[in-house]
Structure formats: C-alpha cells, structure tokens
Amino acid sequence: MDLALFYYLLLGFAVLMYVVLDGFDLGLGILYPWFRSEGERDHMMRSISHVWDGNETWLVFGGVVLFAAFPAAYAGILSTMYTPIIIMLIGLIFRGVAFEYRFKSHRSKPWWDKSFFLGSTVATFCQGAILGAVVQGVEAGQQGALDWLTPFSVFTGFALMVAYALLACCYLVMKSRGPIMARSAHLGRKLVLTIMAILVIVSLWTLYANTEVRARWLDGINFLLLLPLPLLSALLGWLLYRDLDGEPHETRPFWLAVGLFVLGFAGLVVGLFPYLIPHQLTLWQASAPDSSLKFLLPGILIFLPLICAYTLWGYRIFSGKVEDFEEGY
C-alpha cells in the first residue's frame, strides 16, 4: 500500500470537507450586509449555531495530517504563508467571539455584527489567497512577508468569497422560509453567474501561467479525458441557476453548489498532482518516513470514522427549517 498516496487523498478529503462545511457559515458572515434587520441576522446565526464550531474540526484535522504526514510541505508552506495564515486565524477568532457574545448582547450587538462580518470576510479572503499562491507556485522559504500577495492570489481570494457566499445562499434557501428564502434565492442567482465567470477566468489564467497544468490538461488525449469536468460544472451551474428561479427548490440548490465545489476541487487536484508545492515537492518527496506513516494509521482509522459519524449525526438531528426562538442556541 502506498501510504503517502493514502495520506494525500486523506488530506484532500479533509480540505474538501472543510471548504464545503465551513464555507457556508463563513459565507453567511459575508452576506450580512444584504440582510440588515436584526431578526434576519438572528435567524442566520441560529441556522448555523449547532454546526459552526464543529465544521472547523476539519481545518484542525487537515492541519494535523499535513504536519504529521508531509512535514516538508508543512514547513515549506507555513514558512511562506505565515502572514495570511495569522491574519486568517485572527479573522476566525473574531467571528467566533462575535458569535458567542452576540447572543448575549443588546447595546453592543451592532459591533458584534460588524466583527462577525469582518472576521468571516477576512478569513475567507486569506484562504483564497493562500490557495492562489500555492497554485501559482510561490517559492517555499522566501522571507518577504508579502511574497504571497500577487494579482492571481488576490483574485482567488475574492473568488472564494463569492463561492462561499453562493454556498451560504443555497444553505439559507434550505433552512429558511418567506422573505429570507426569497432574498437568498435572488442573491444566489446573481452569484451563480458570477462564480461561473470566475471559474472560466481562473481556469484560463492557470493554464496560461502554469506550463505543467497546461500540459496535464491539453497534451495528447488528456483534454478529451478531462473534458467531462468542465462540462459537468457548466451543467450544474445551469441547473443551480434554474432551481433558484421563481419558487426555489428547497434542498437541491445546496447540493448542486456542493457539486460545483467538488468538481472545482477535482480539477485543481488533476492539474497539480502529484505536487504538494507546485514545481518543488511531490507528495512522495514531502512525506514522512514509512515508520511514521504507519504509526499514525491506527489513530486515523479510529478518529476519522468518529468525526464523520458525529458530523453526519449532528446534521441529521438538526435537519429541516430553522424556527425562531427567544435566546441563544
């Protein structure tokens, strides 16, 4: 068994789970300016009160897998990305504190609303910028604090904000009724068009800037083999736009949006495989010794099913529409 490949797939699974699950609650914070009344914002907060902290489990899990299984990549990425990672963590702290205090505050509630919005926005932008810098191939170990900040990484930062906002709109359609549901669907339709344009721009930009990705997608018959990915993405985008029109379907838009994330992530993995740091470290070069990978395996096989079961159970218990209630969780 190729343990390095196993942990690479496990890392990809953890990242995808985090992006999908924490994506919609970060997206709710980004959507705050479009929902101005206190009642609407209370409803938005209650819709994620049971899941927001559990969703971040996947961020910790992915970081642990990267640190333990791919220490060279962990050191290379973090030494280059200290600045955006620290800013991202500050944003996550702000939104977490705002979430807890907002339920108990009265006069200061507008300030906690601003903190929740800014924390969600900053954290999302930093995640997108980190992704863009890694895809573009920032040289590991550079000392400049802003070496990660390029036009491409800035664009991917804003692109992820749009993507999370779309996911949040679809989540609100699934969890809300009446005006909130209608406004979420209306915003979602606009965001679908925006995200489809962004996907085209990011794909073309990546093909132009990265020769290895361009070769992976265009050489020989690769284009024909990989053509289903963009075609399926276009199909899901059209279905999502249609389902948000008029009287929106309650649950299907969310799963279509998740499908877009999965296809986008698959396209990214196809383009970068087998690199963890493009142009520098493959997954085998970055992996820990086999003895370390074997030592980790029992813990992974025990705790990963537990995390998945807890996550599934939590979402199952709190499925359905969110009802209004007086205070707190």
Tab-separated table of C-alpha atoms in Angstrom:
chain	number	residue	atom	x	y	z
A	1	MET	CA	0.000	0.000	0.000
A	2	ASP	CA	1.297	3.469	-0.935
A	3	LEU	CA	0.862	5.233	2.414
A	4	ALA	CA	1.984	8.604	1.047
A	5	LEU	CA	-0.775	8.490	-1.570
A	6	PHE	CA	-3.283	7.408	1.079
A	7	TYR	CA	-2.448	10.416	3.254
A	8	TYR	CA	-2.527	12.679	0.208
A	9	LEU	CA	-6.083	11.554	-0.528
A	10	LEU	CA	-6.949	11.898	3.159
A	11	LEU	CA	-5.595	15.454	3.179
A	12	GLY	CA	-7.653	16.264	0.095
A	13	PHE	CA	-10.762	14.837	1.753
A	14	ALA	CA	-10.193	16.945	4.880
A	15	VAL	CA	-9.684	20.114	2.837
A	16	LEU	CA	-12.813	19.459	0.773
A	17	MET	CA	-14.898	18.772	3.878
A	18	TYR	CA	-13.680	21.980	5.487
A	19	VAL	CA	-14.313	24.091	2.400
A	20	VAL	CA	-17.858	22.766	1.990
A	21	LEU	CA	-18.911	22.687	5.647
A	22	ASP	CA	-17.200	25.812	6.964
A	23	GLY	CA	-17.747	27.518	3.622
A	24	PHE	CA	-21.445	28.146	4.098
A	25	ASP	CA	-21.118	29.539	7.630
A	26	LEU	CA	-18.271	31.827	6.572
A	27	GLY	CA	-20.473	32.752	3.630
A	28	LEU	CA	-23.280	33.779	5.986
A	29	GLY	CA	-20.962	36.350	7.529
A	30	ILE	CA	-20.069	37.653	4.067
A	31	LEU	CA	-23.796	38.006	3.271
A	32	TYR	CA	-24.511	40.085	6.383
A	33	PRO	CA	-24.668	43.470	4.566
A	34	TRP	CA	-27.540	42.147	2.398
A	35	PHE	CA	-29.630	41.203	5.450
A	36	ARG	CA	-29.962	44.355	7.507
A	37	SER	CA	-32.716	43.676	10.029
A	38	GLU	CA	-31.866	42.246	13.425
A	39	GLY	CA	-34.441	39.482	13.011
A	40	GLU	CA	-32.924	38.299	9.729
A	41	ARG	CA	-29.442	38.244	11.227
A	42	ASP	CA	-30.691	36.408	14.309
A	43	HIS	CA	-32.209	33.789	12.014
A	44	MET	CA	-28.949	33.454	10.056
A	45	MET	CA	-26.935	32.953	13.236
A	46	ARG	CA	-29.373	30.376	14.593
A	47	SER	CA	-29.212	28.418	11.351
A	48	ILE	CA	-25.520	27.629	11.990
A	49	SER	CA	-25.416	27.749	15.804
A	50	HIS	CA	-25.328	23.944	16.027
A	51	VAL	CA	-22.612	23.336	13.427
A	52	TRP	CA	-20.238	26.287	13.069
A	53	ASP	CA	-17.617	25.176	15.613
A	54	GLY	CA	-17.831	21.509	14.587
A	55	ASN	CA	-17.194	22.470	10.968
A	56	GLU	CA	-13.786	23.862	11.931
A	57	THR	CA	-12.773	20.396	13.153
A	58	TRP	CA	-11.824	19.658	9.561
A	59	LEU	CA	-9.399	22.590	9.459
A	60	VAL	CA	-7.605	21.203	12.505
A	61	PHE	CA	-7.715	17.655	11.128
A	62	GLY	CA	-6.261	18.751	7.779
A	63	GLY	CA	-3.501	20.704	9.521
A	64	VAL	CA	-2.594	17.683	11.630
A	65	VAL	CA	-2.443	15.405	8.570
A	66	LEU	CA	-0.242	17.910	6.713
A	67	PHE	CA	2.064	18.332	9.729
A	68	ALA	CA	2.385	14.632	10.543
A	69	ALA	CA	2.354	13.017	7.106
A	70	PHE	CA	4.012	15.723	4.974
A	71	PRO	CA	6.363	17.677	7.270
A	72	ALA	CA	8.457	19.081	4.415
A	73	ALA	CA	5.380	20.547	2.727
A	74	TYR	CA	4.085	21.818	6.083
A	75	ALA	CA	7.353	23.630	6.748
A	76	GLY	CA	7.583	24.993	3.193
A	77	ILE	CA	4.011	26.268	3.018
A	78	LEU	CA	3.905	27.778	6.501
A	79	SER	CA	7.285	29.479	6.218
A	80	THR	CA	5.983	31.285	3.127
A	81	MET	CA	2.376	31.819	4.255
A	82	TYR	CA	2.816	32.936	7.858
A	83	THR	CA	1.256	36.346	7.204
A	84	PRO	CA	-2.019	35.244	5.571
A	85	ILE	CA	-2.363	32.285	7.950
A	86	ILE	CA	-2.028	34.512	11.020
A	87	ILE	CA	-4.482	37.037	9.561
A	88	MET	CA	-6.893	34.178	8.775
A	89	LEU	CA	-6.691	32.867	12.345
A	90	ILE	CA	-7.321	36.351	13.731
A	91	GLY	CA	-10.397	36.578	11.498
A	92	LEU	CA	-11.651	33.193	12.720
A	93	ILE	CA	-11.101	34.261	16.342
A	94	PHE	CA	-13.035	37.491	15.804
A	95	ARG	CA	-16.003	35.698	14.238
A	96	GLY	CA	-16.003	33.021	16.945
A	97	VAL	CA	-16.008	35.585	19.747
A	98	ALA	CA	-18.652	37.645	17.922
A	99	PHE	CA	-20.823	34.552	17.528
A	100	GLU	CA	-20.833	33.786	21.241
A	101	TYR	CA	-21.206	37.342	22.516
A	102	ARG	CA	-23.849	38.397	20.015
A	103	PHE	CA	-26.429	36.093	21.579
A	104	LYS	CA	-25.941	37.760	24.993
A	105	SER	CA	-25.510	41.410	23.994
A	106	HIS	CA	-28.028	44.190	23.471
A	107	ARG	CA	-26.444	47.617	23.015
A	108	SER	CA	-23.215	46.185	21.574
A	109	LYS	CA	-24.922	43.803	19.130
A	110	PRO	CA	-24.184	46.038	16.053
A	111	TRP	CA	-20.462	45.866	16.880
A	112	TRP	CA	-20.562	42.079	17.119
A	113	ASP	CA	-22.387	42.029	13.774
A	114	LYS	CA	-19.513	44.011	12.253
A	115	SER	CA	-16.981	41.694	13.875
A	116	PHE	CA	-18.749	38.619	12.510
A	117	PHE	CA	-18.865	40.113	9.000
A	118	LEU	CA	-15.238	41.304	9.030
A	119	GLY	CA	-13.917	38.111	10.593
A	120	SER	CA	-15.726	35.930	8.037
A	121	THR	CA	-14.660	38.113	5.107
A	122	VAL	CA	-11.013	38.381	6.128
A	123	ALA	CA	-10.699	34.661	6.896
A	124	THR	CA	-12.253	33.706	3.555
A	125	PHE	CA	-10.103	36.109	1.556
A	126	CYS	CA	-6.942	34.769	3.218
A	127	GLN	CA	-7.926	31.168	2.487
A	128	GLY	CA	-8.470	32.013	-1.179
A	129	ALA	CA	-5.230	33.978	-1.370
A	130	ILE	CA	-3.284	31.081	0.190
A	131	LEU	CA	-4.812	28.694	-2.352
A	132	GLY	CA	-3.937	31.037	-5.214
A	133	ALA	CA	-0.351	31.458	-4.007
A	134	VAL	CA	0.118	27.678	-3.690
A	135	VAL	CA	-1.361	27.019	-7.146
A	136	GLN	CA	0.783	29.743	-8.668
A	137	GLY	CA	3.863	28.289	-7.028
A	138	VAL	CA	5.356	30.762	-4.554
A	139	GLU	CA	8.892	29.679	-3.736
A	140	ALA	CA	8.971	27.976	-0.353
A	141	GLY	CA	11.121	29.664	2.250
A	142	GLN	CA	11.002	33.182	0.810
A	143	GLN	CA	11.454	35.776	3.527
A	144	GLY	CA	9.251	38.584	2.178
A	145	ALA	CA	6.064	38.986	4.219
A	146	LEU	CA	4.058	39.836	1.100
A	147	ASP	CA	5.612	37.441	-1.433
A	148	TRP	CA	2.323	35.506	-1.444
A	149	LEU	CA	0.373	38.604	-2.500
A	150	THR	CA	0.088	38.572	-6.300
A	151	PRO	CA	-2.691	39.558	-8.733
A	152	PHE	CA	-3.654	35.896	-9.047
A	153	SER	CA	-3.805	35.271	-5.290
A	154	VAL	CA	-5.841	38.458	-4.758
A	155	PHE	CA	-8.268	37.330	-7.462
A	156	THR	CA	-8.621	33.854	-5.946
A	157	GLY	CA	-9.200	35.465	-2.544
A	158	PHE	CA	-12.182	37.415	-3.866
A	159	ALA	CA	-13.289	34.377	-5.900
A	160	LEU	CA	-13.534	32.251	-2.760
A	161	MET	CA	-15.593	34.979	-1.084
A	162	VAL	CA	-18.093	34.757	-3.960
A	163	ALA	CA	-18.105	30.954	-3.803
A	164	TYR	CA	-18.730	30.855	-0.043
A	165	ALA	CA	-21.480	33.475	-0.387
A	166	LEU	CA	-23.182	31.320	-3.048
A	167	LEU	CA	-22.985	28.272	-0.784
A	168	ALA	CA	-24.466	30.326	2.061
A	169	CYS	CA	-27.358	31.493	-0.134
A	170	CYS	CA	-28.191	27.903	-1.007
A	171	TYR	CA	-27.937	26.925	2.662
A	172	LEU	CA	-30.362	29.709	3.636
A	173	VAL	CA	-32.788	28.544	0.941
A	174	MET	CA	-32.689	25.120	2.575
A	175	LYS	CA	-33.038	26.396	6.164
A	176	SER	CA	-35.396	29.401	5.811
A	177	ARG	CA	-38.885	30.443	4.783
A	178	GLY	CA	-40.564	33.525	3.401
A	179	PRO	CA	-38.598	36.733	2.671
A	180	ILE	CA	-35.227	35.341	3.790
A	181	MET	CA	-35.594	32.353	1.475
A	182	ALA	CA	-36.706	34.569	-1.439
A	183	ARG	CA	-33.862	37.058	-0.973
A	184	SER	CA	-31.309	34.260	-0.653
A	185	ALA	CA	-32.525	32.713	-3.916
A	186	HIS	CA	-32.400	36.105	-5.660
A	187	LEU	CA	-28.831	36.742	-4.481
A	188	GLY	CA	-27.894	33.159	-5.318
A	189	ARG	CA	-28.901	33.550	-8.960
A	190	LYS	CA	-26.595	36.548	-9.328
A	191	LEU	CA	-23.769	34.721	-7.585
A	192	VAL	CA	-24.157	31.659	-9.833
A	193	LEU	CA	-23.472	33.793	-12.901
A	194	THR	CA	-20.538	35.449	-11.143
A	195	ILE	CA	-18.969	32.195	-9.982
A	196	MET	CA	-19.274	30.572	-13.407
A	197	ALA	CA	-17.439	33.541	-14.947
A	198	ILE	CA	-14.815	33.305	-12.190
A	199	LEU	CA	-14.287	29.596	-12.858
A	200	VAL	CA	-13.627	30.323	-16.523
A	201	ILE	CA	-11.173	33.142	-15.694
A	202	VAL	CA	-9.278	31.139	-13.048
A	203	SER	CA	-9.053	28.101	-15.336
A	204	LEU	CA	-7.706	30.080	-18.284
A	205	TRP	CA	-5.344	32.087	-16.056
A	206	THR	CA	-3.953	28.894	-14.529
A	207	LEU	CA	-3.466	27.264	-17.930
A	208	TYR	CA	-1.663	30.358	-19.190
A	209	ALA	CA	0.586	30.813	-16.145
A	210	ASN	CA	1.435	27.200	-15.269
A	211	THR	CA	3.046	25.118	-18.005
A	212	GLU	CA	2.708	21.835	-16.075
A	213	VAL	CA	-1.019	22.332	-15.538
A	214	ARG	CA	-1.405	23.281	-19.199
A	215	ALA	CA	0.386	20.101	-20.263
A	216	ARG	CA	-1.737	17.992	-17.924
A	217	TRP	CA	-4.970	19.330	-19.418
A	218	LEU	CA	-4.095	19.798	-23.078
A	219	ASP	CA	-1.389	17.315	-24.107
A	220	GLY	CA	-2.434	14.318	-26.208
A	221	ILE	CA	-5.874	12.968	-25.409
A	222	ASN	CA	-5.859	14.458	-21.900
A	223	PHE	CA	-8.263	17.188	-22.989
A	224	LEU	CA	-10.851	14.627	-24.092
A	225	LEU	CA	-10.410	12.549	-20.934
A	226	LEU	CA	-10.801	15.576	-18.669
A	227	LEU	CA	-13.492	17.347	-20.697
A	228	PRO	CA	-16.321	15.905	-18.505
A	229	LEU	CA	-15.143	18.066	-15.575
A	230	PRO	CA	-15.838	21.471	-17.178
A	231	LEU	CA	-18.940	20.151	-18.944
A	232	LEU	CA	-20.395	18.825	-15.691
A	233	SER	CA	-19.539	22.118	-13.994
A	234	ALA	CA	-21.439	24.036	-16.667
A	235	LEU	CA	-24.397	21.664	-16.317
A	236	LEU	CA	-24.500	22.025	-12.519
A	237	GLY	CA	-24.257	25.801	-12.844
A	238	TRP	CA	-27.227	25.882	-15.217
A	239	LEU	CA	-29.291	23.551	-13.000
A	240	LEU	CA	-28.452	25.647	-9.942
A	241	TYR	CA	-29.472	28.877	-11.685
A	242	ARG	CA	-32.751	27.263	-12.771
A	243	ASP	CA	-33.545	25.833	-9.327
A	244	LEU	CA	-33.130	29.247	-7.686
A	245	ASP	CA	-35.646	30.868	-10.016
A	246	GLY	CA	-39.219	31.677	-9.015
A	247	GLU	CA	-40.233	29.318	-6.205
A	248	PRO	CA	-36.825	27.773	-5.462
A	249	HIS	CA	-36.353	24.113	-4.724
A	250	GLU	CA	-35.560	23.866	-1.017
A	251	THR	CA	-32.710	21.357	-0.811
A	252	ARG	CA	-31.401	20.710	-4.324
A	253	PRO	CA	-29.591	24.075	-4.792
A	254	PHE	CA	-27.334	23.388	-1.820
A	255	TRP	CA	-26.259	20.010	-3.174
A	256	LEU	CA	-25.735	21.442	-6.657
A	257	ALA	CA	-23.494	24.125	-5.142
A	258	VAL	CA	-21.588	21.414	-3.263
A	259	GLY	CA	-21.222	19.579	-6.576
A	260	LEU	CA	-19.636	22.688	-8.103
A	261	PHE	CA	-17.123	22.783	-5.244
A	262	VAL	CA	-16.315	19.093	-5.676
A	263	LEU	CA	-15.772	19.443	-9.436
A	264	GLY	CA	-13.642	22.555	-8.964
A	265	PHE	CA	-11.546	20.763	-6.361
A	266	ALA	CA	-11.202	17.722	-8.630
A	267	GLY	CA	-9.975	19.949	-11.460
A	268	LEU	CA	-7.418	21.505	-9.111
A	269	VAL	CA	-6.118	18.117	-7.953
A	270	VAL	CA	-5.906	16.836	-11.523
A	271	GLY	CA	-3.840	19.850	-12.538
A	272	LEU	CA	-1.424	19.776	-9.590
A	273	PHE	CA	-0.988	16.040	-8.912
A	274	PRO	CA	1.437	14.761	-7.650
A	275	TYR	CA	2.746	18.079	-6.263
A	276	LEU	CA	2.021	19.431	-2.802
A	277	ILE	CA	4.116	22.517	-3.514
A	278	PRO	CA	3.976	23.075	-7.298
A	279	HIS	CA	7.314	22.874	-9.122
A	280	GLN	CA	9.100	21.906	-5.881
A	281	LEU	CA	7.793	18.994	-3.788
A	282	THR	CA	5.798	15.955	-4.832
A	283	LEU	CA	3.759	14.073	-2.248
A	284	TRP	CA	6.426	11.342	-2.073
A	285	GLN	CA	9.271	13.832	-1.600
A	286	ALA	CA	7.335	15.640	1.136
A	287	SER	CA	6.085	12.580	3.015
A	288	ALA	CA	7.339	11.415	6.394
A	289	PRO	CA	9.161	8.062	6.710
A	290	ASP	CA	7.002	4.962	6.343
A	291	SER	CA	7.511	4.155	10.032
A	292	SER	CA	5.880	7.481	10.968
A	293	LEU	CA	3.038	6.988	8.495
A	294	LYS	CA	2.356	3.517	9.911
A	295	PHE	CA	2.431	4.892	13.469
A	296	LEU	CA	-0.274	7.439	12.546
A	297	LEU	CA	-2.528	4.914	10.840
A	298	PRO	CA	-4.350	3.404	13.894
A	299	GLY	CA	-5.300	6.876	15.174
A	300	ILE	CA	-6.548	7.918	11.736
A	301	LEU	CA	-8.608	4.740	11.333
A	302	ILE	CA	-10.211	5.271	14.762
A	303	PHE	CA	-10.868	9.011	14.780
A	304	LEU	CA	-11.804	9.674	11.148
A	305	PRO	CA	-14.939	7.456	11.269
A	306	LEU	CA	-15.862	9.051	14.619
A	307	ILE	CA	-15.582	12.575	13.202
A	308	CYS	CA	-17.613	11.602	10.121
A	309	ALA	CA	-20.269	9.885	12.262
A	310	TYR	CA	-20.543	12.841	14.643
A	311	THR	CA	-20.813	15.291	11.744
A	312	LEU	CA	-23.482	13.229	9.997
A	313	TRP	CA	-25.417	12.740	13.247
A	314	GLY	CA	-25.335	16.452	14.072
A	315	TYR	CA	-26.642	17.493	10.678
A	316	ARG	CA	-29.285	14.774	10.776
A	317	ILE	CA	-30.561	15.820	14.210
A	318	PHE	CA	-30.818	19.496	13.211
A	319	SER	CA	-32.126	18.980	9.684
A	320	GLY	CA	-35.093	20.928	8.369
A	321	LYS	CA	-36.127	24.566	8.616
A	322	VAL	CA	-34.886	26.802	11.417
A	323	GLU	CA	-37.619	28.059	13.706
A	324	ASP	CA	-37.362	31.328	15.620
A	325	PHE	CA	-36.886	31.206	19.374
A	326	GLU	CA	-36.048	33.705	22.047
A	327	GLU	CA	-32.410	33.485	23.002
A	328	GLY	CA	-29.100	31.741	22.445
A	329	TYR	CA	-28.677	28.328	20.899
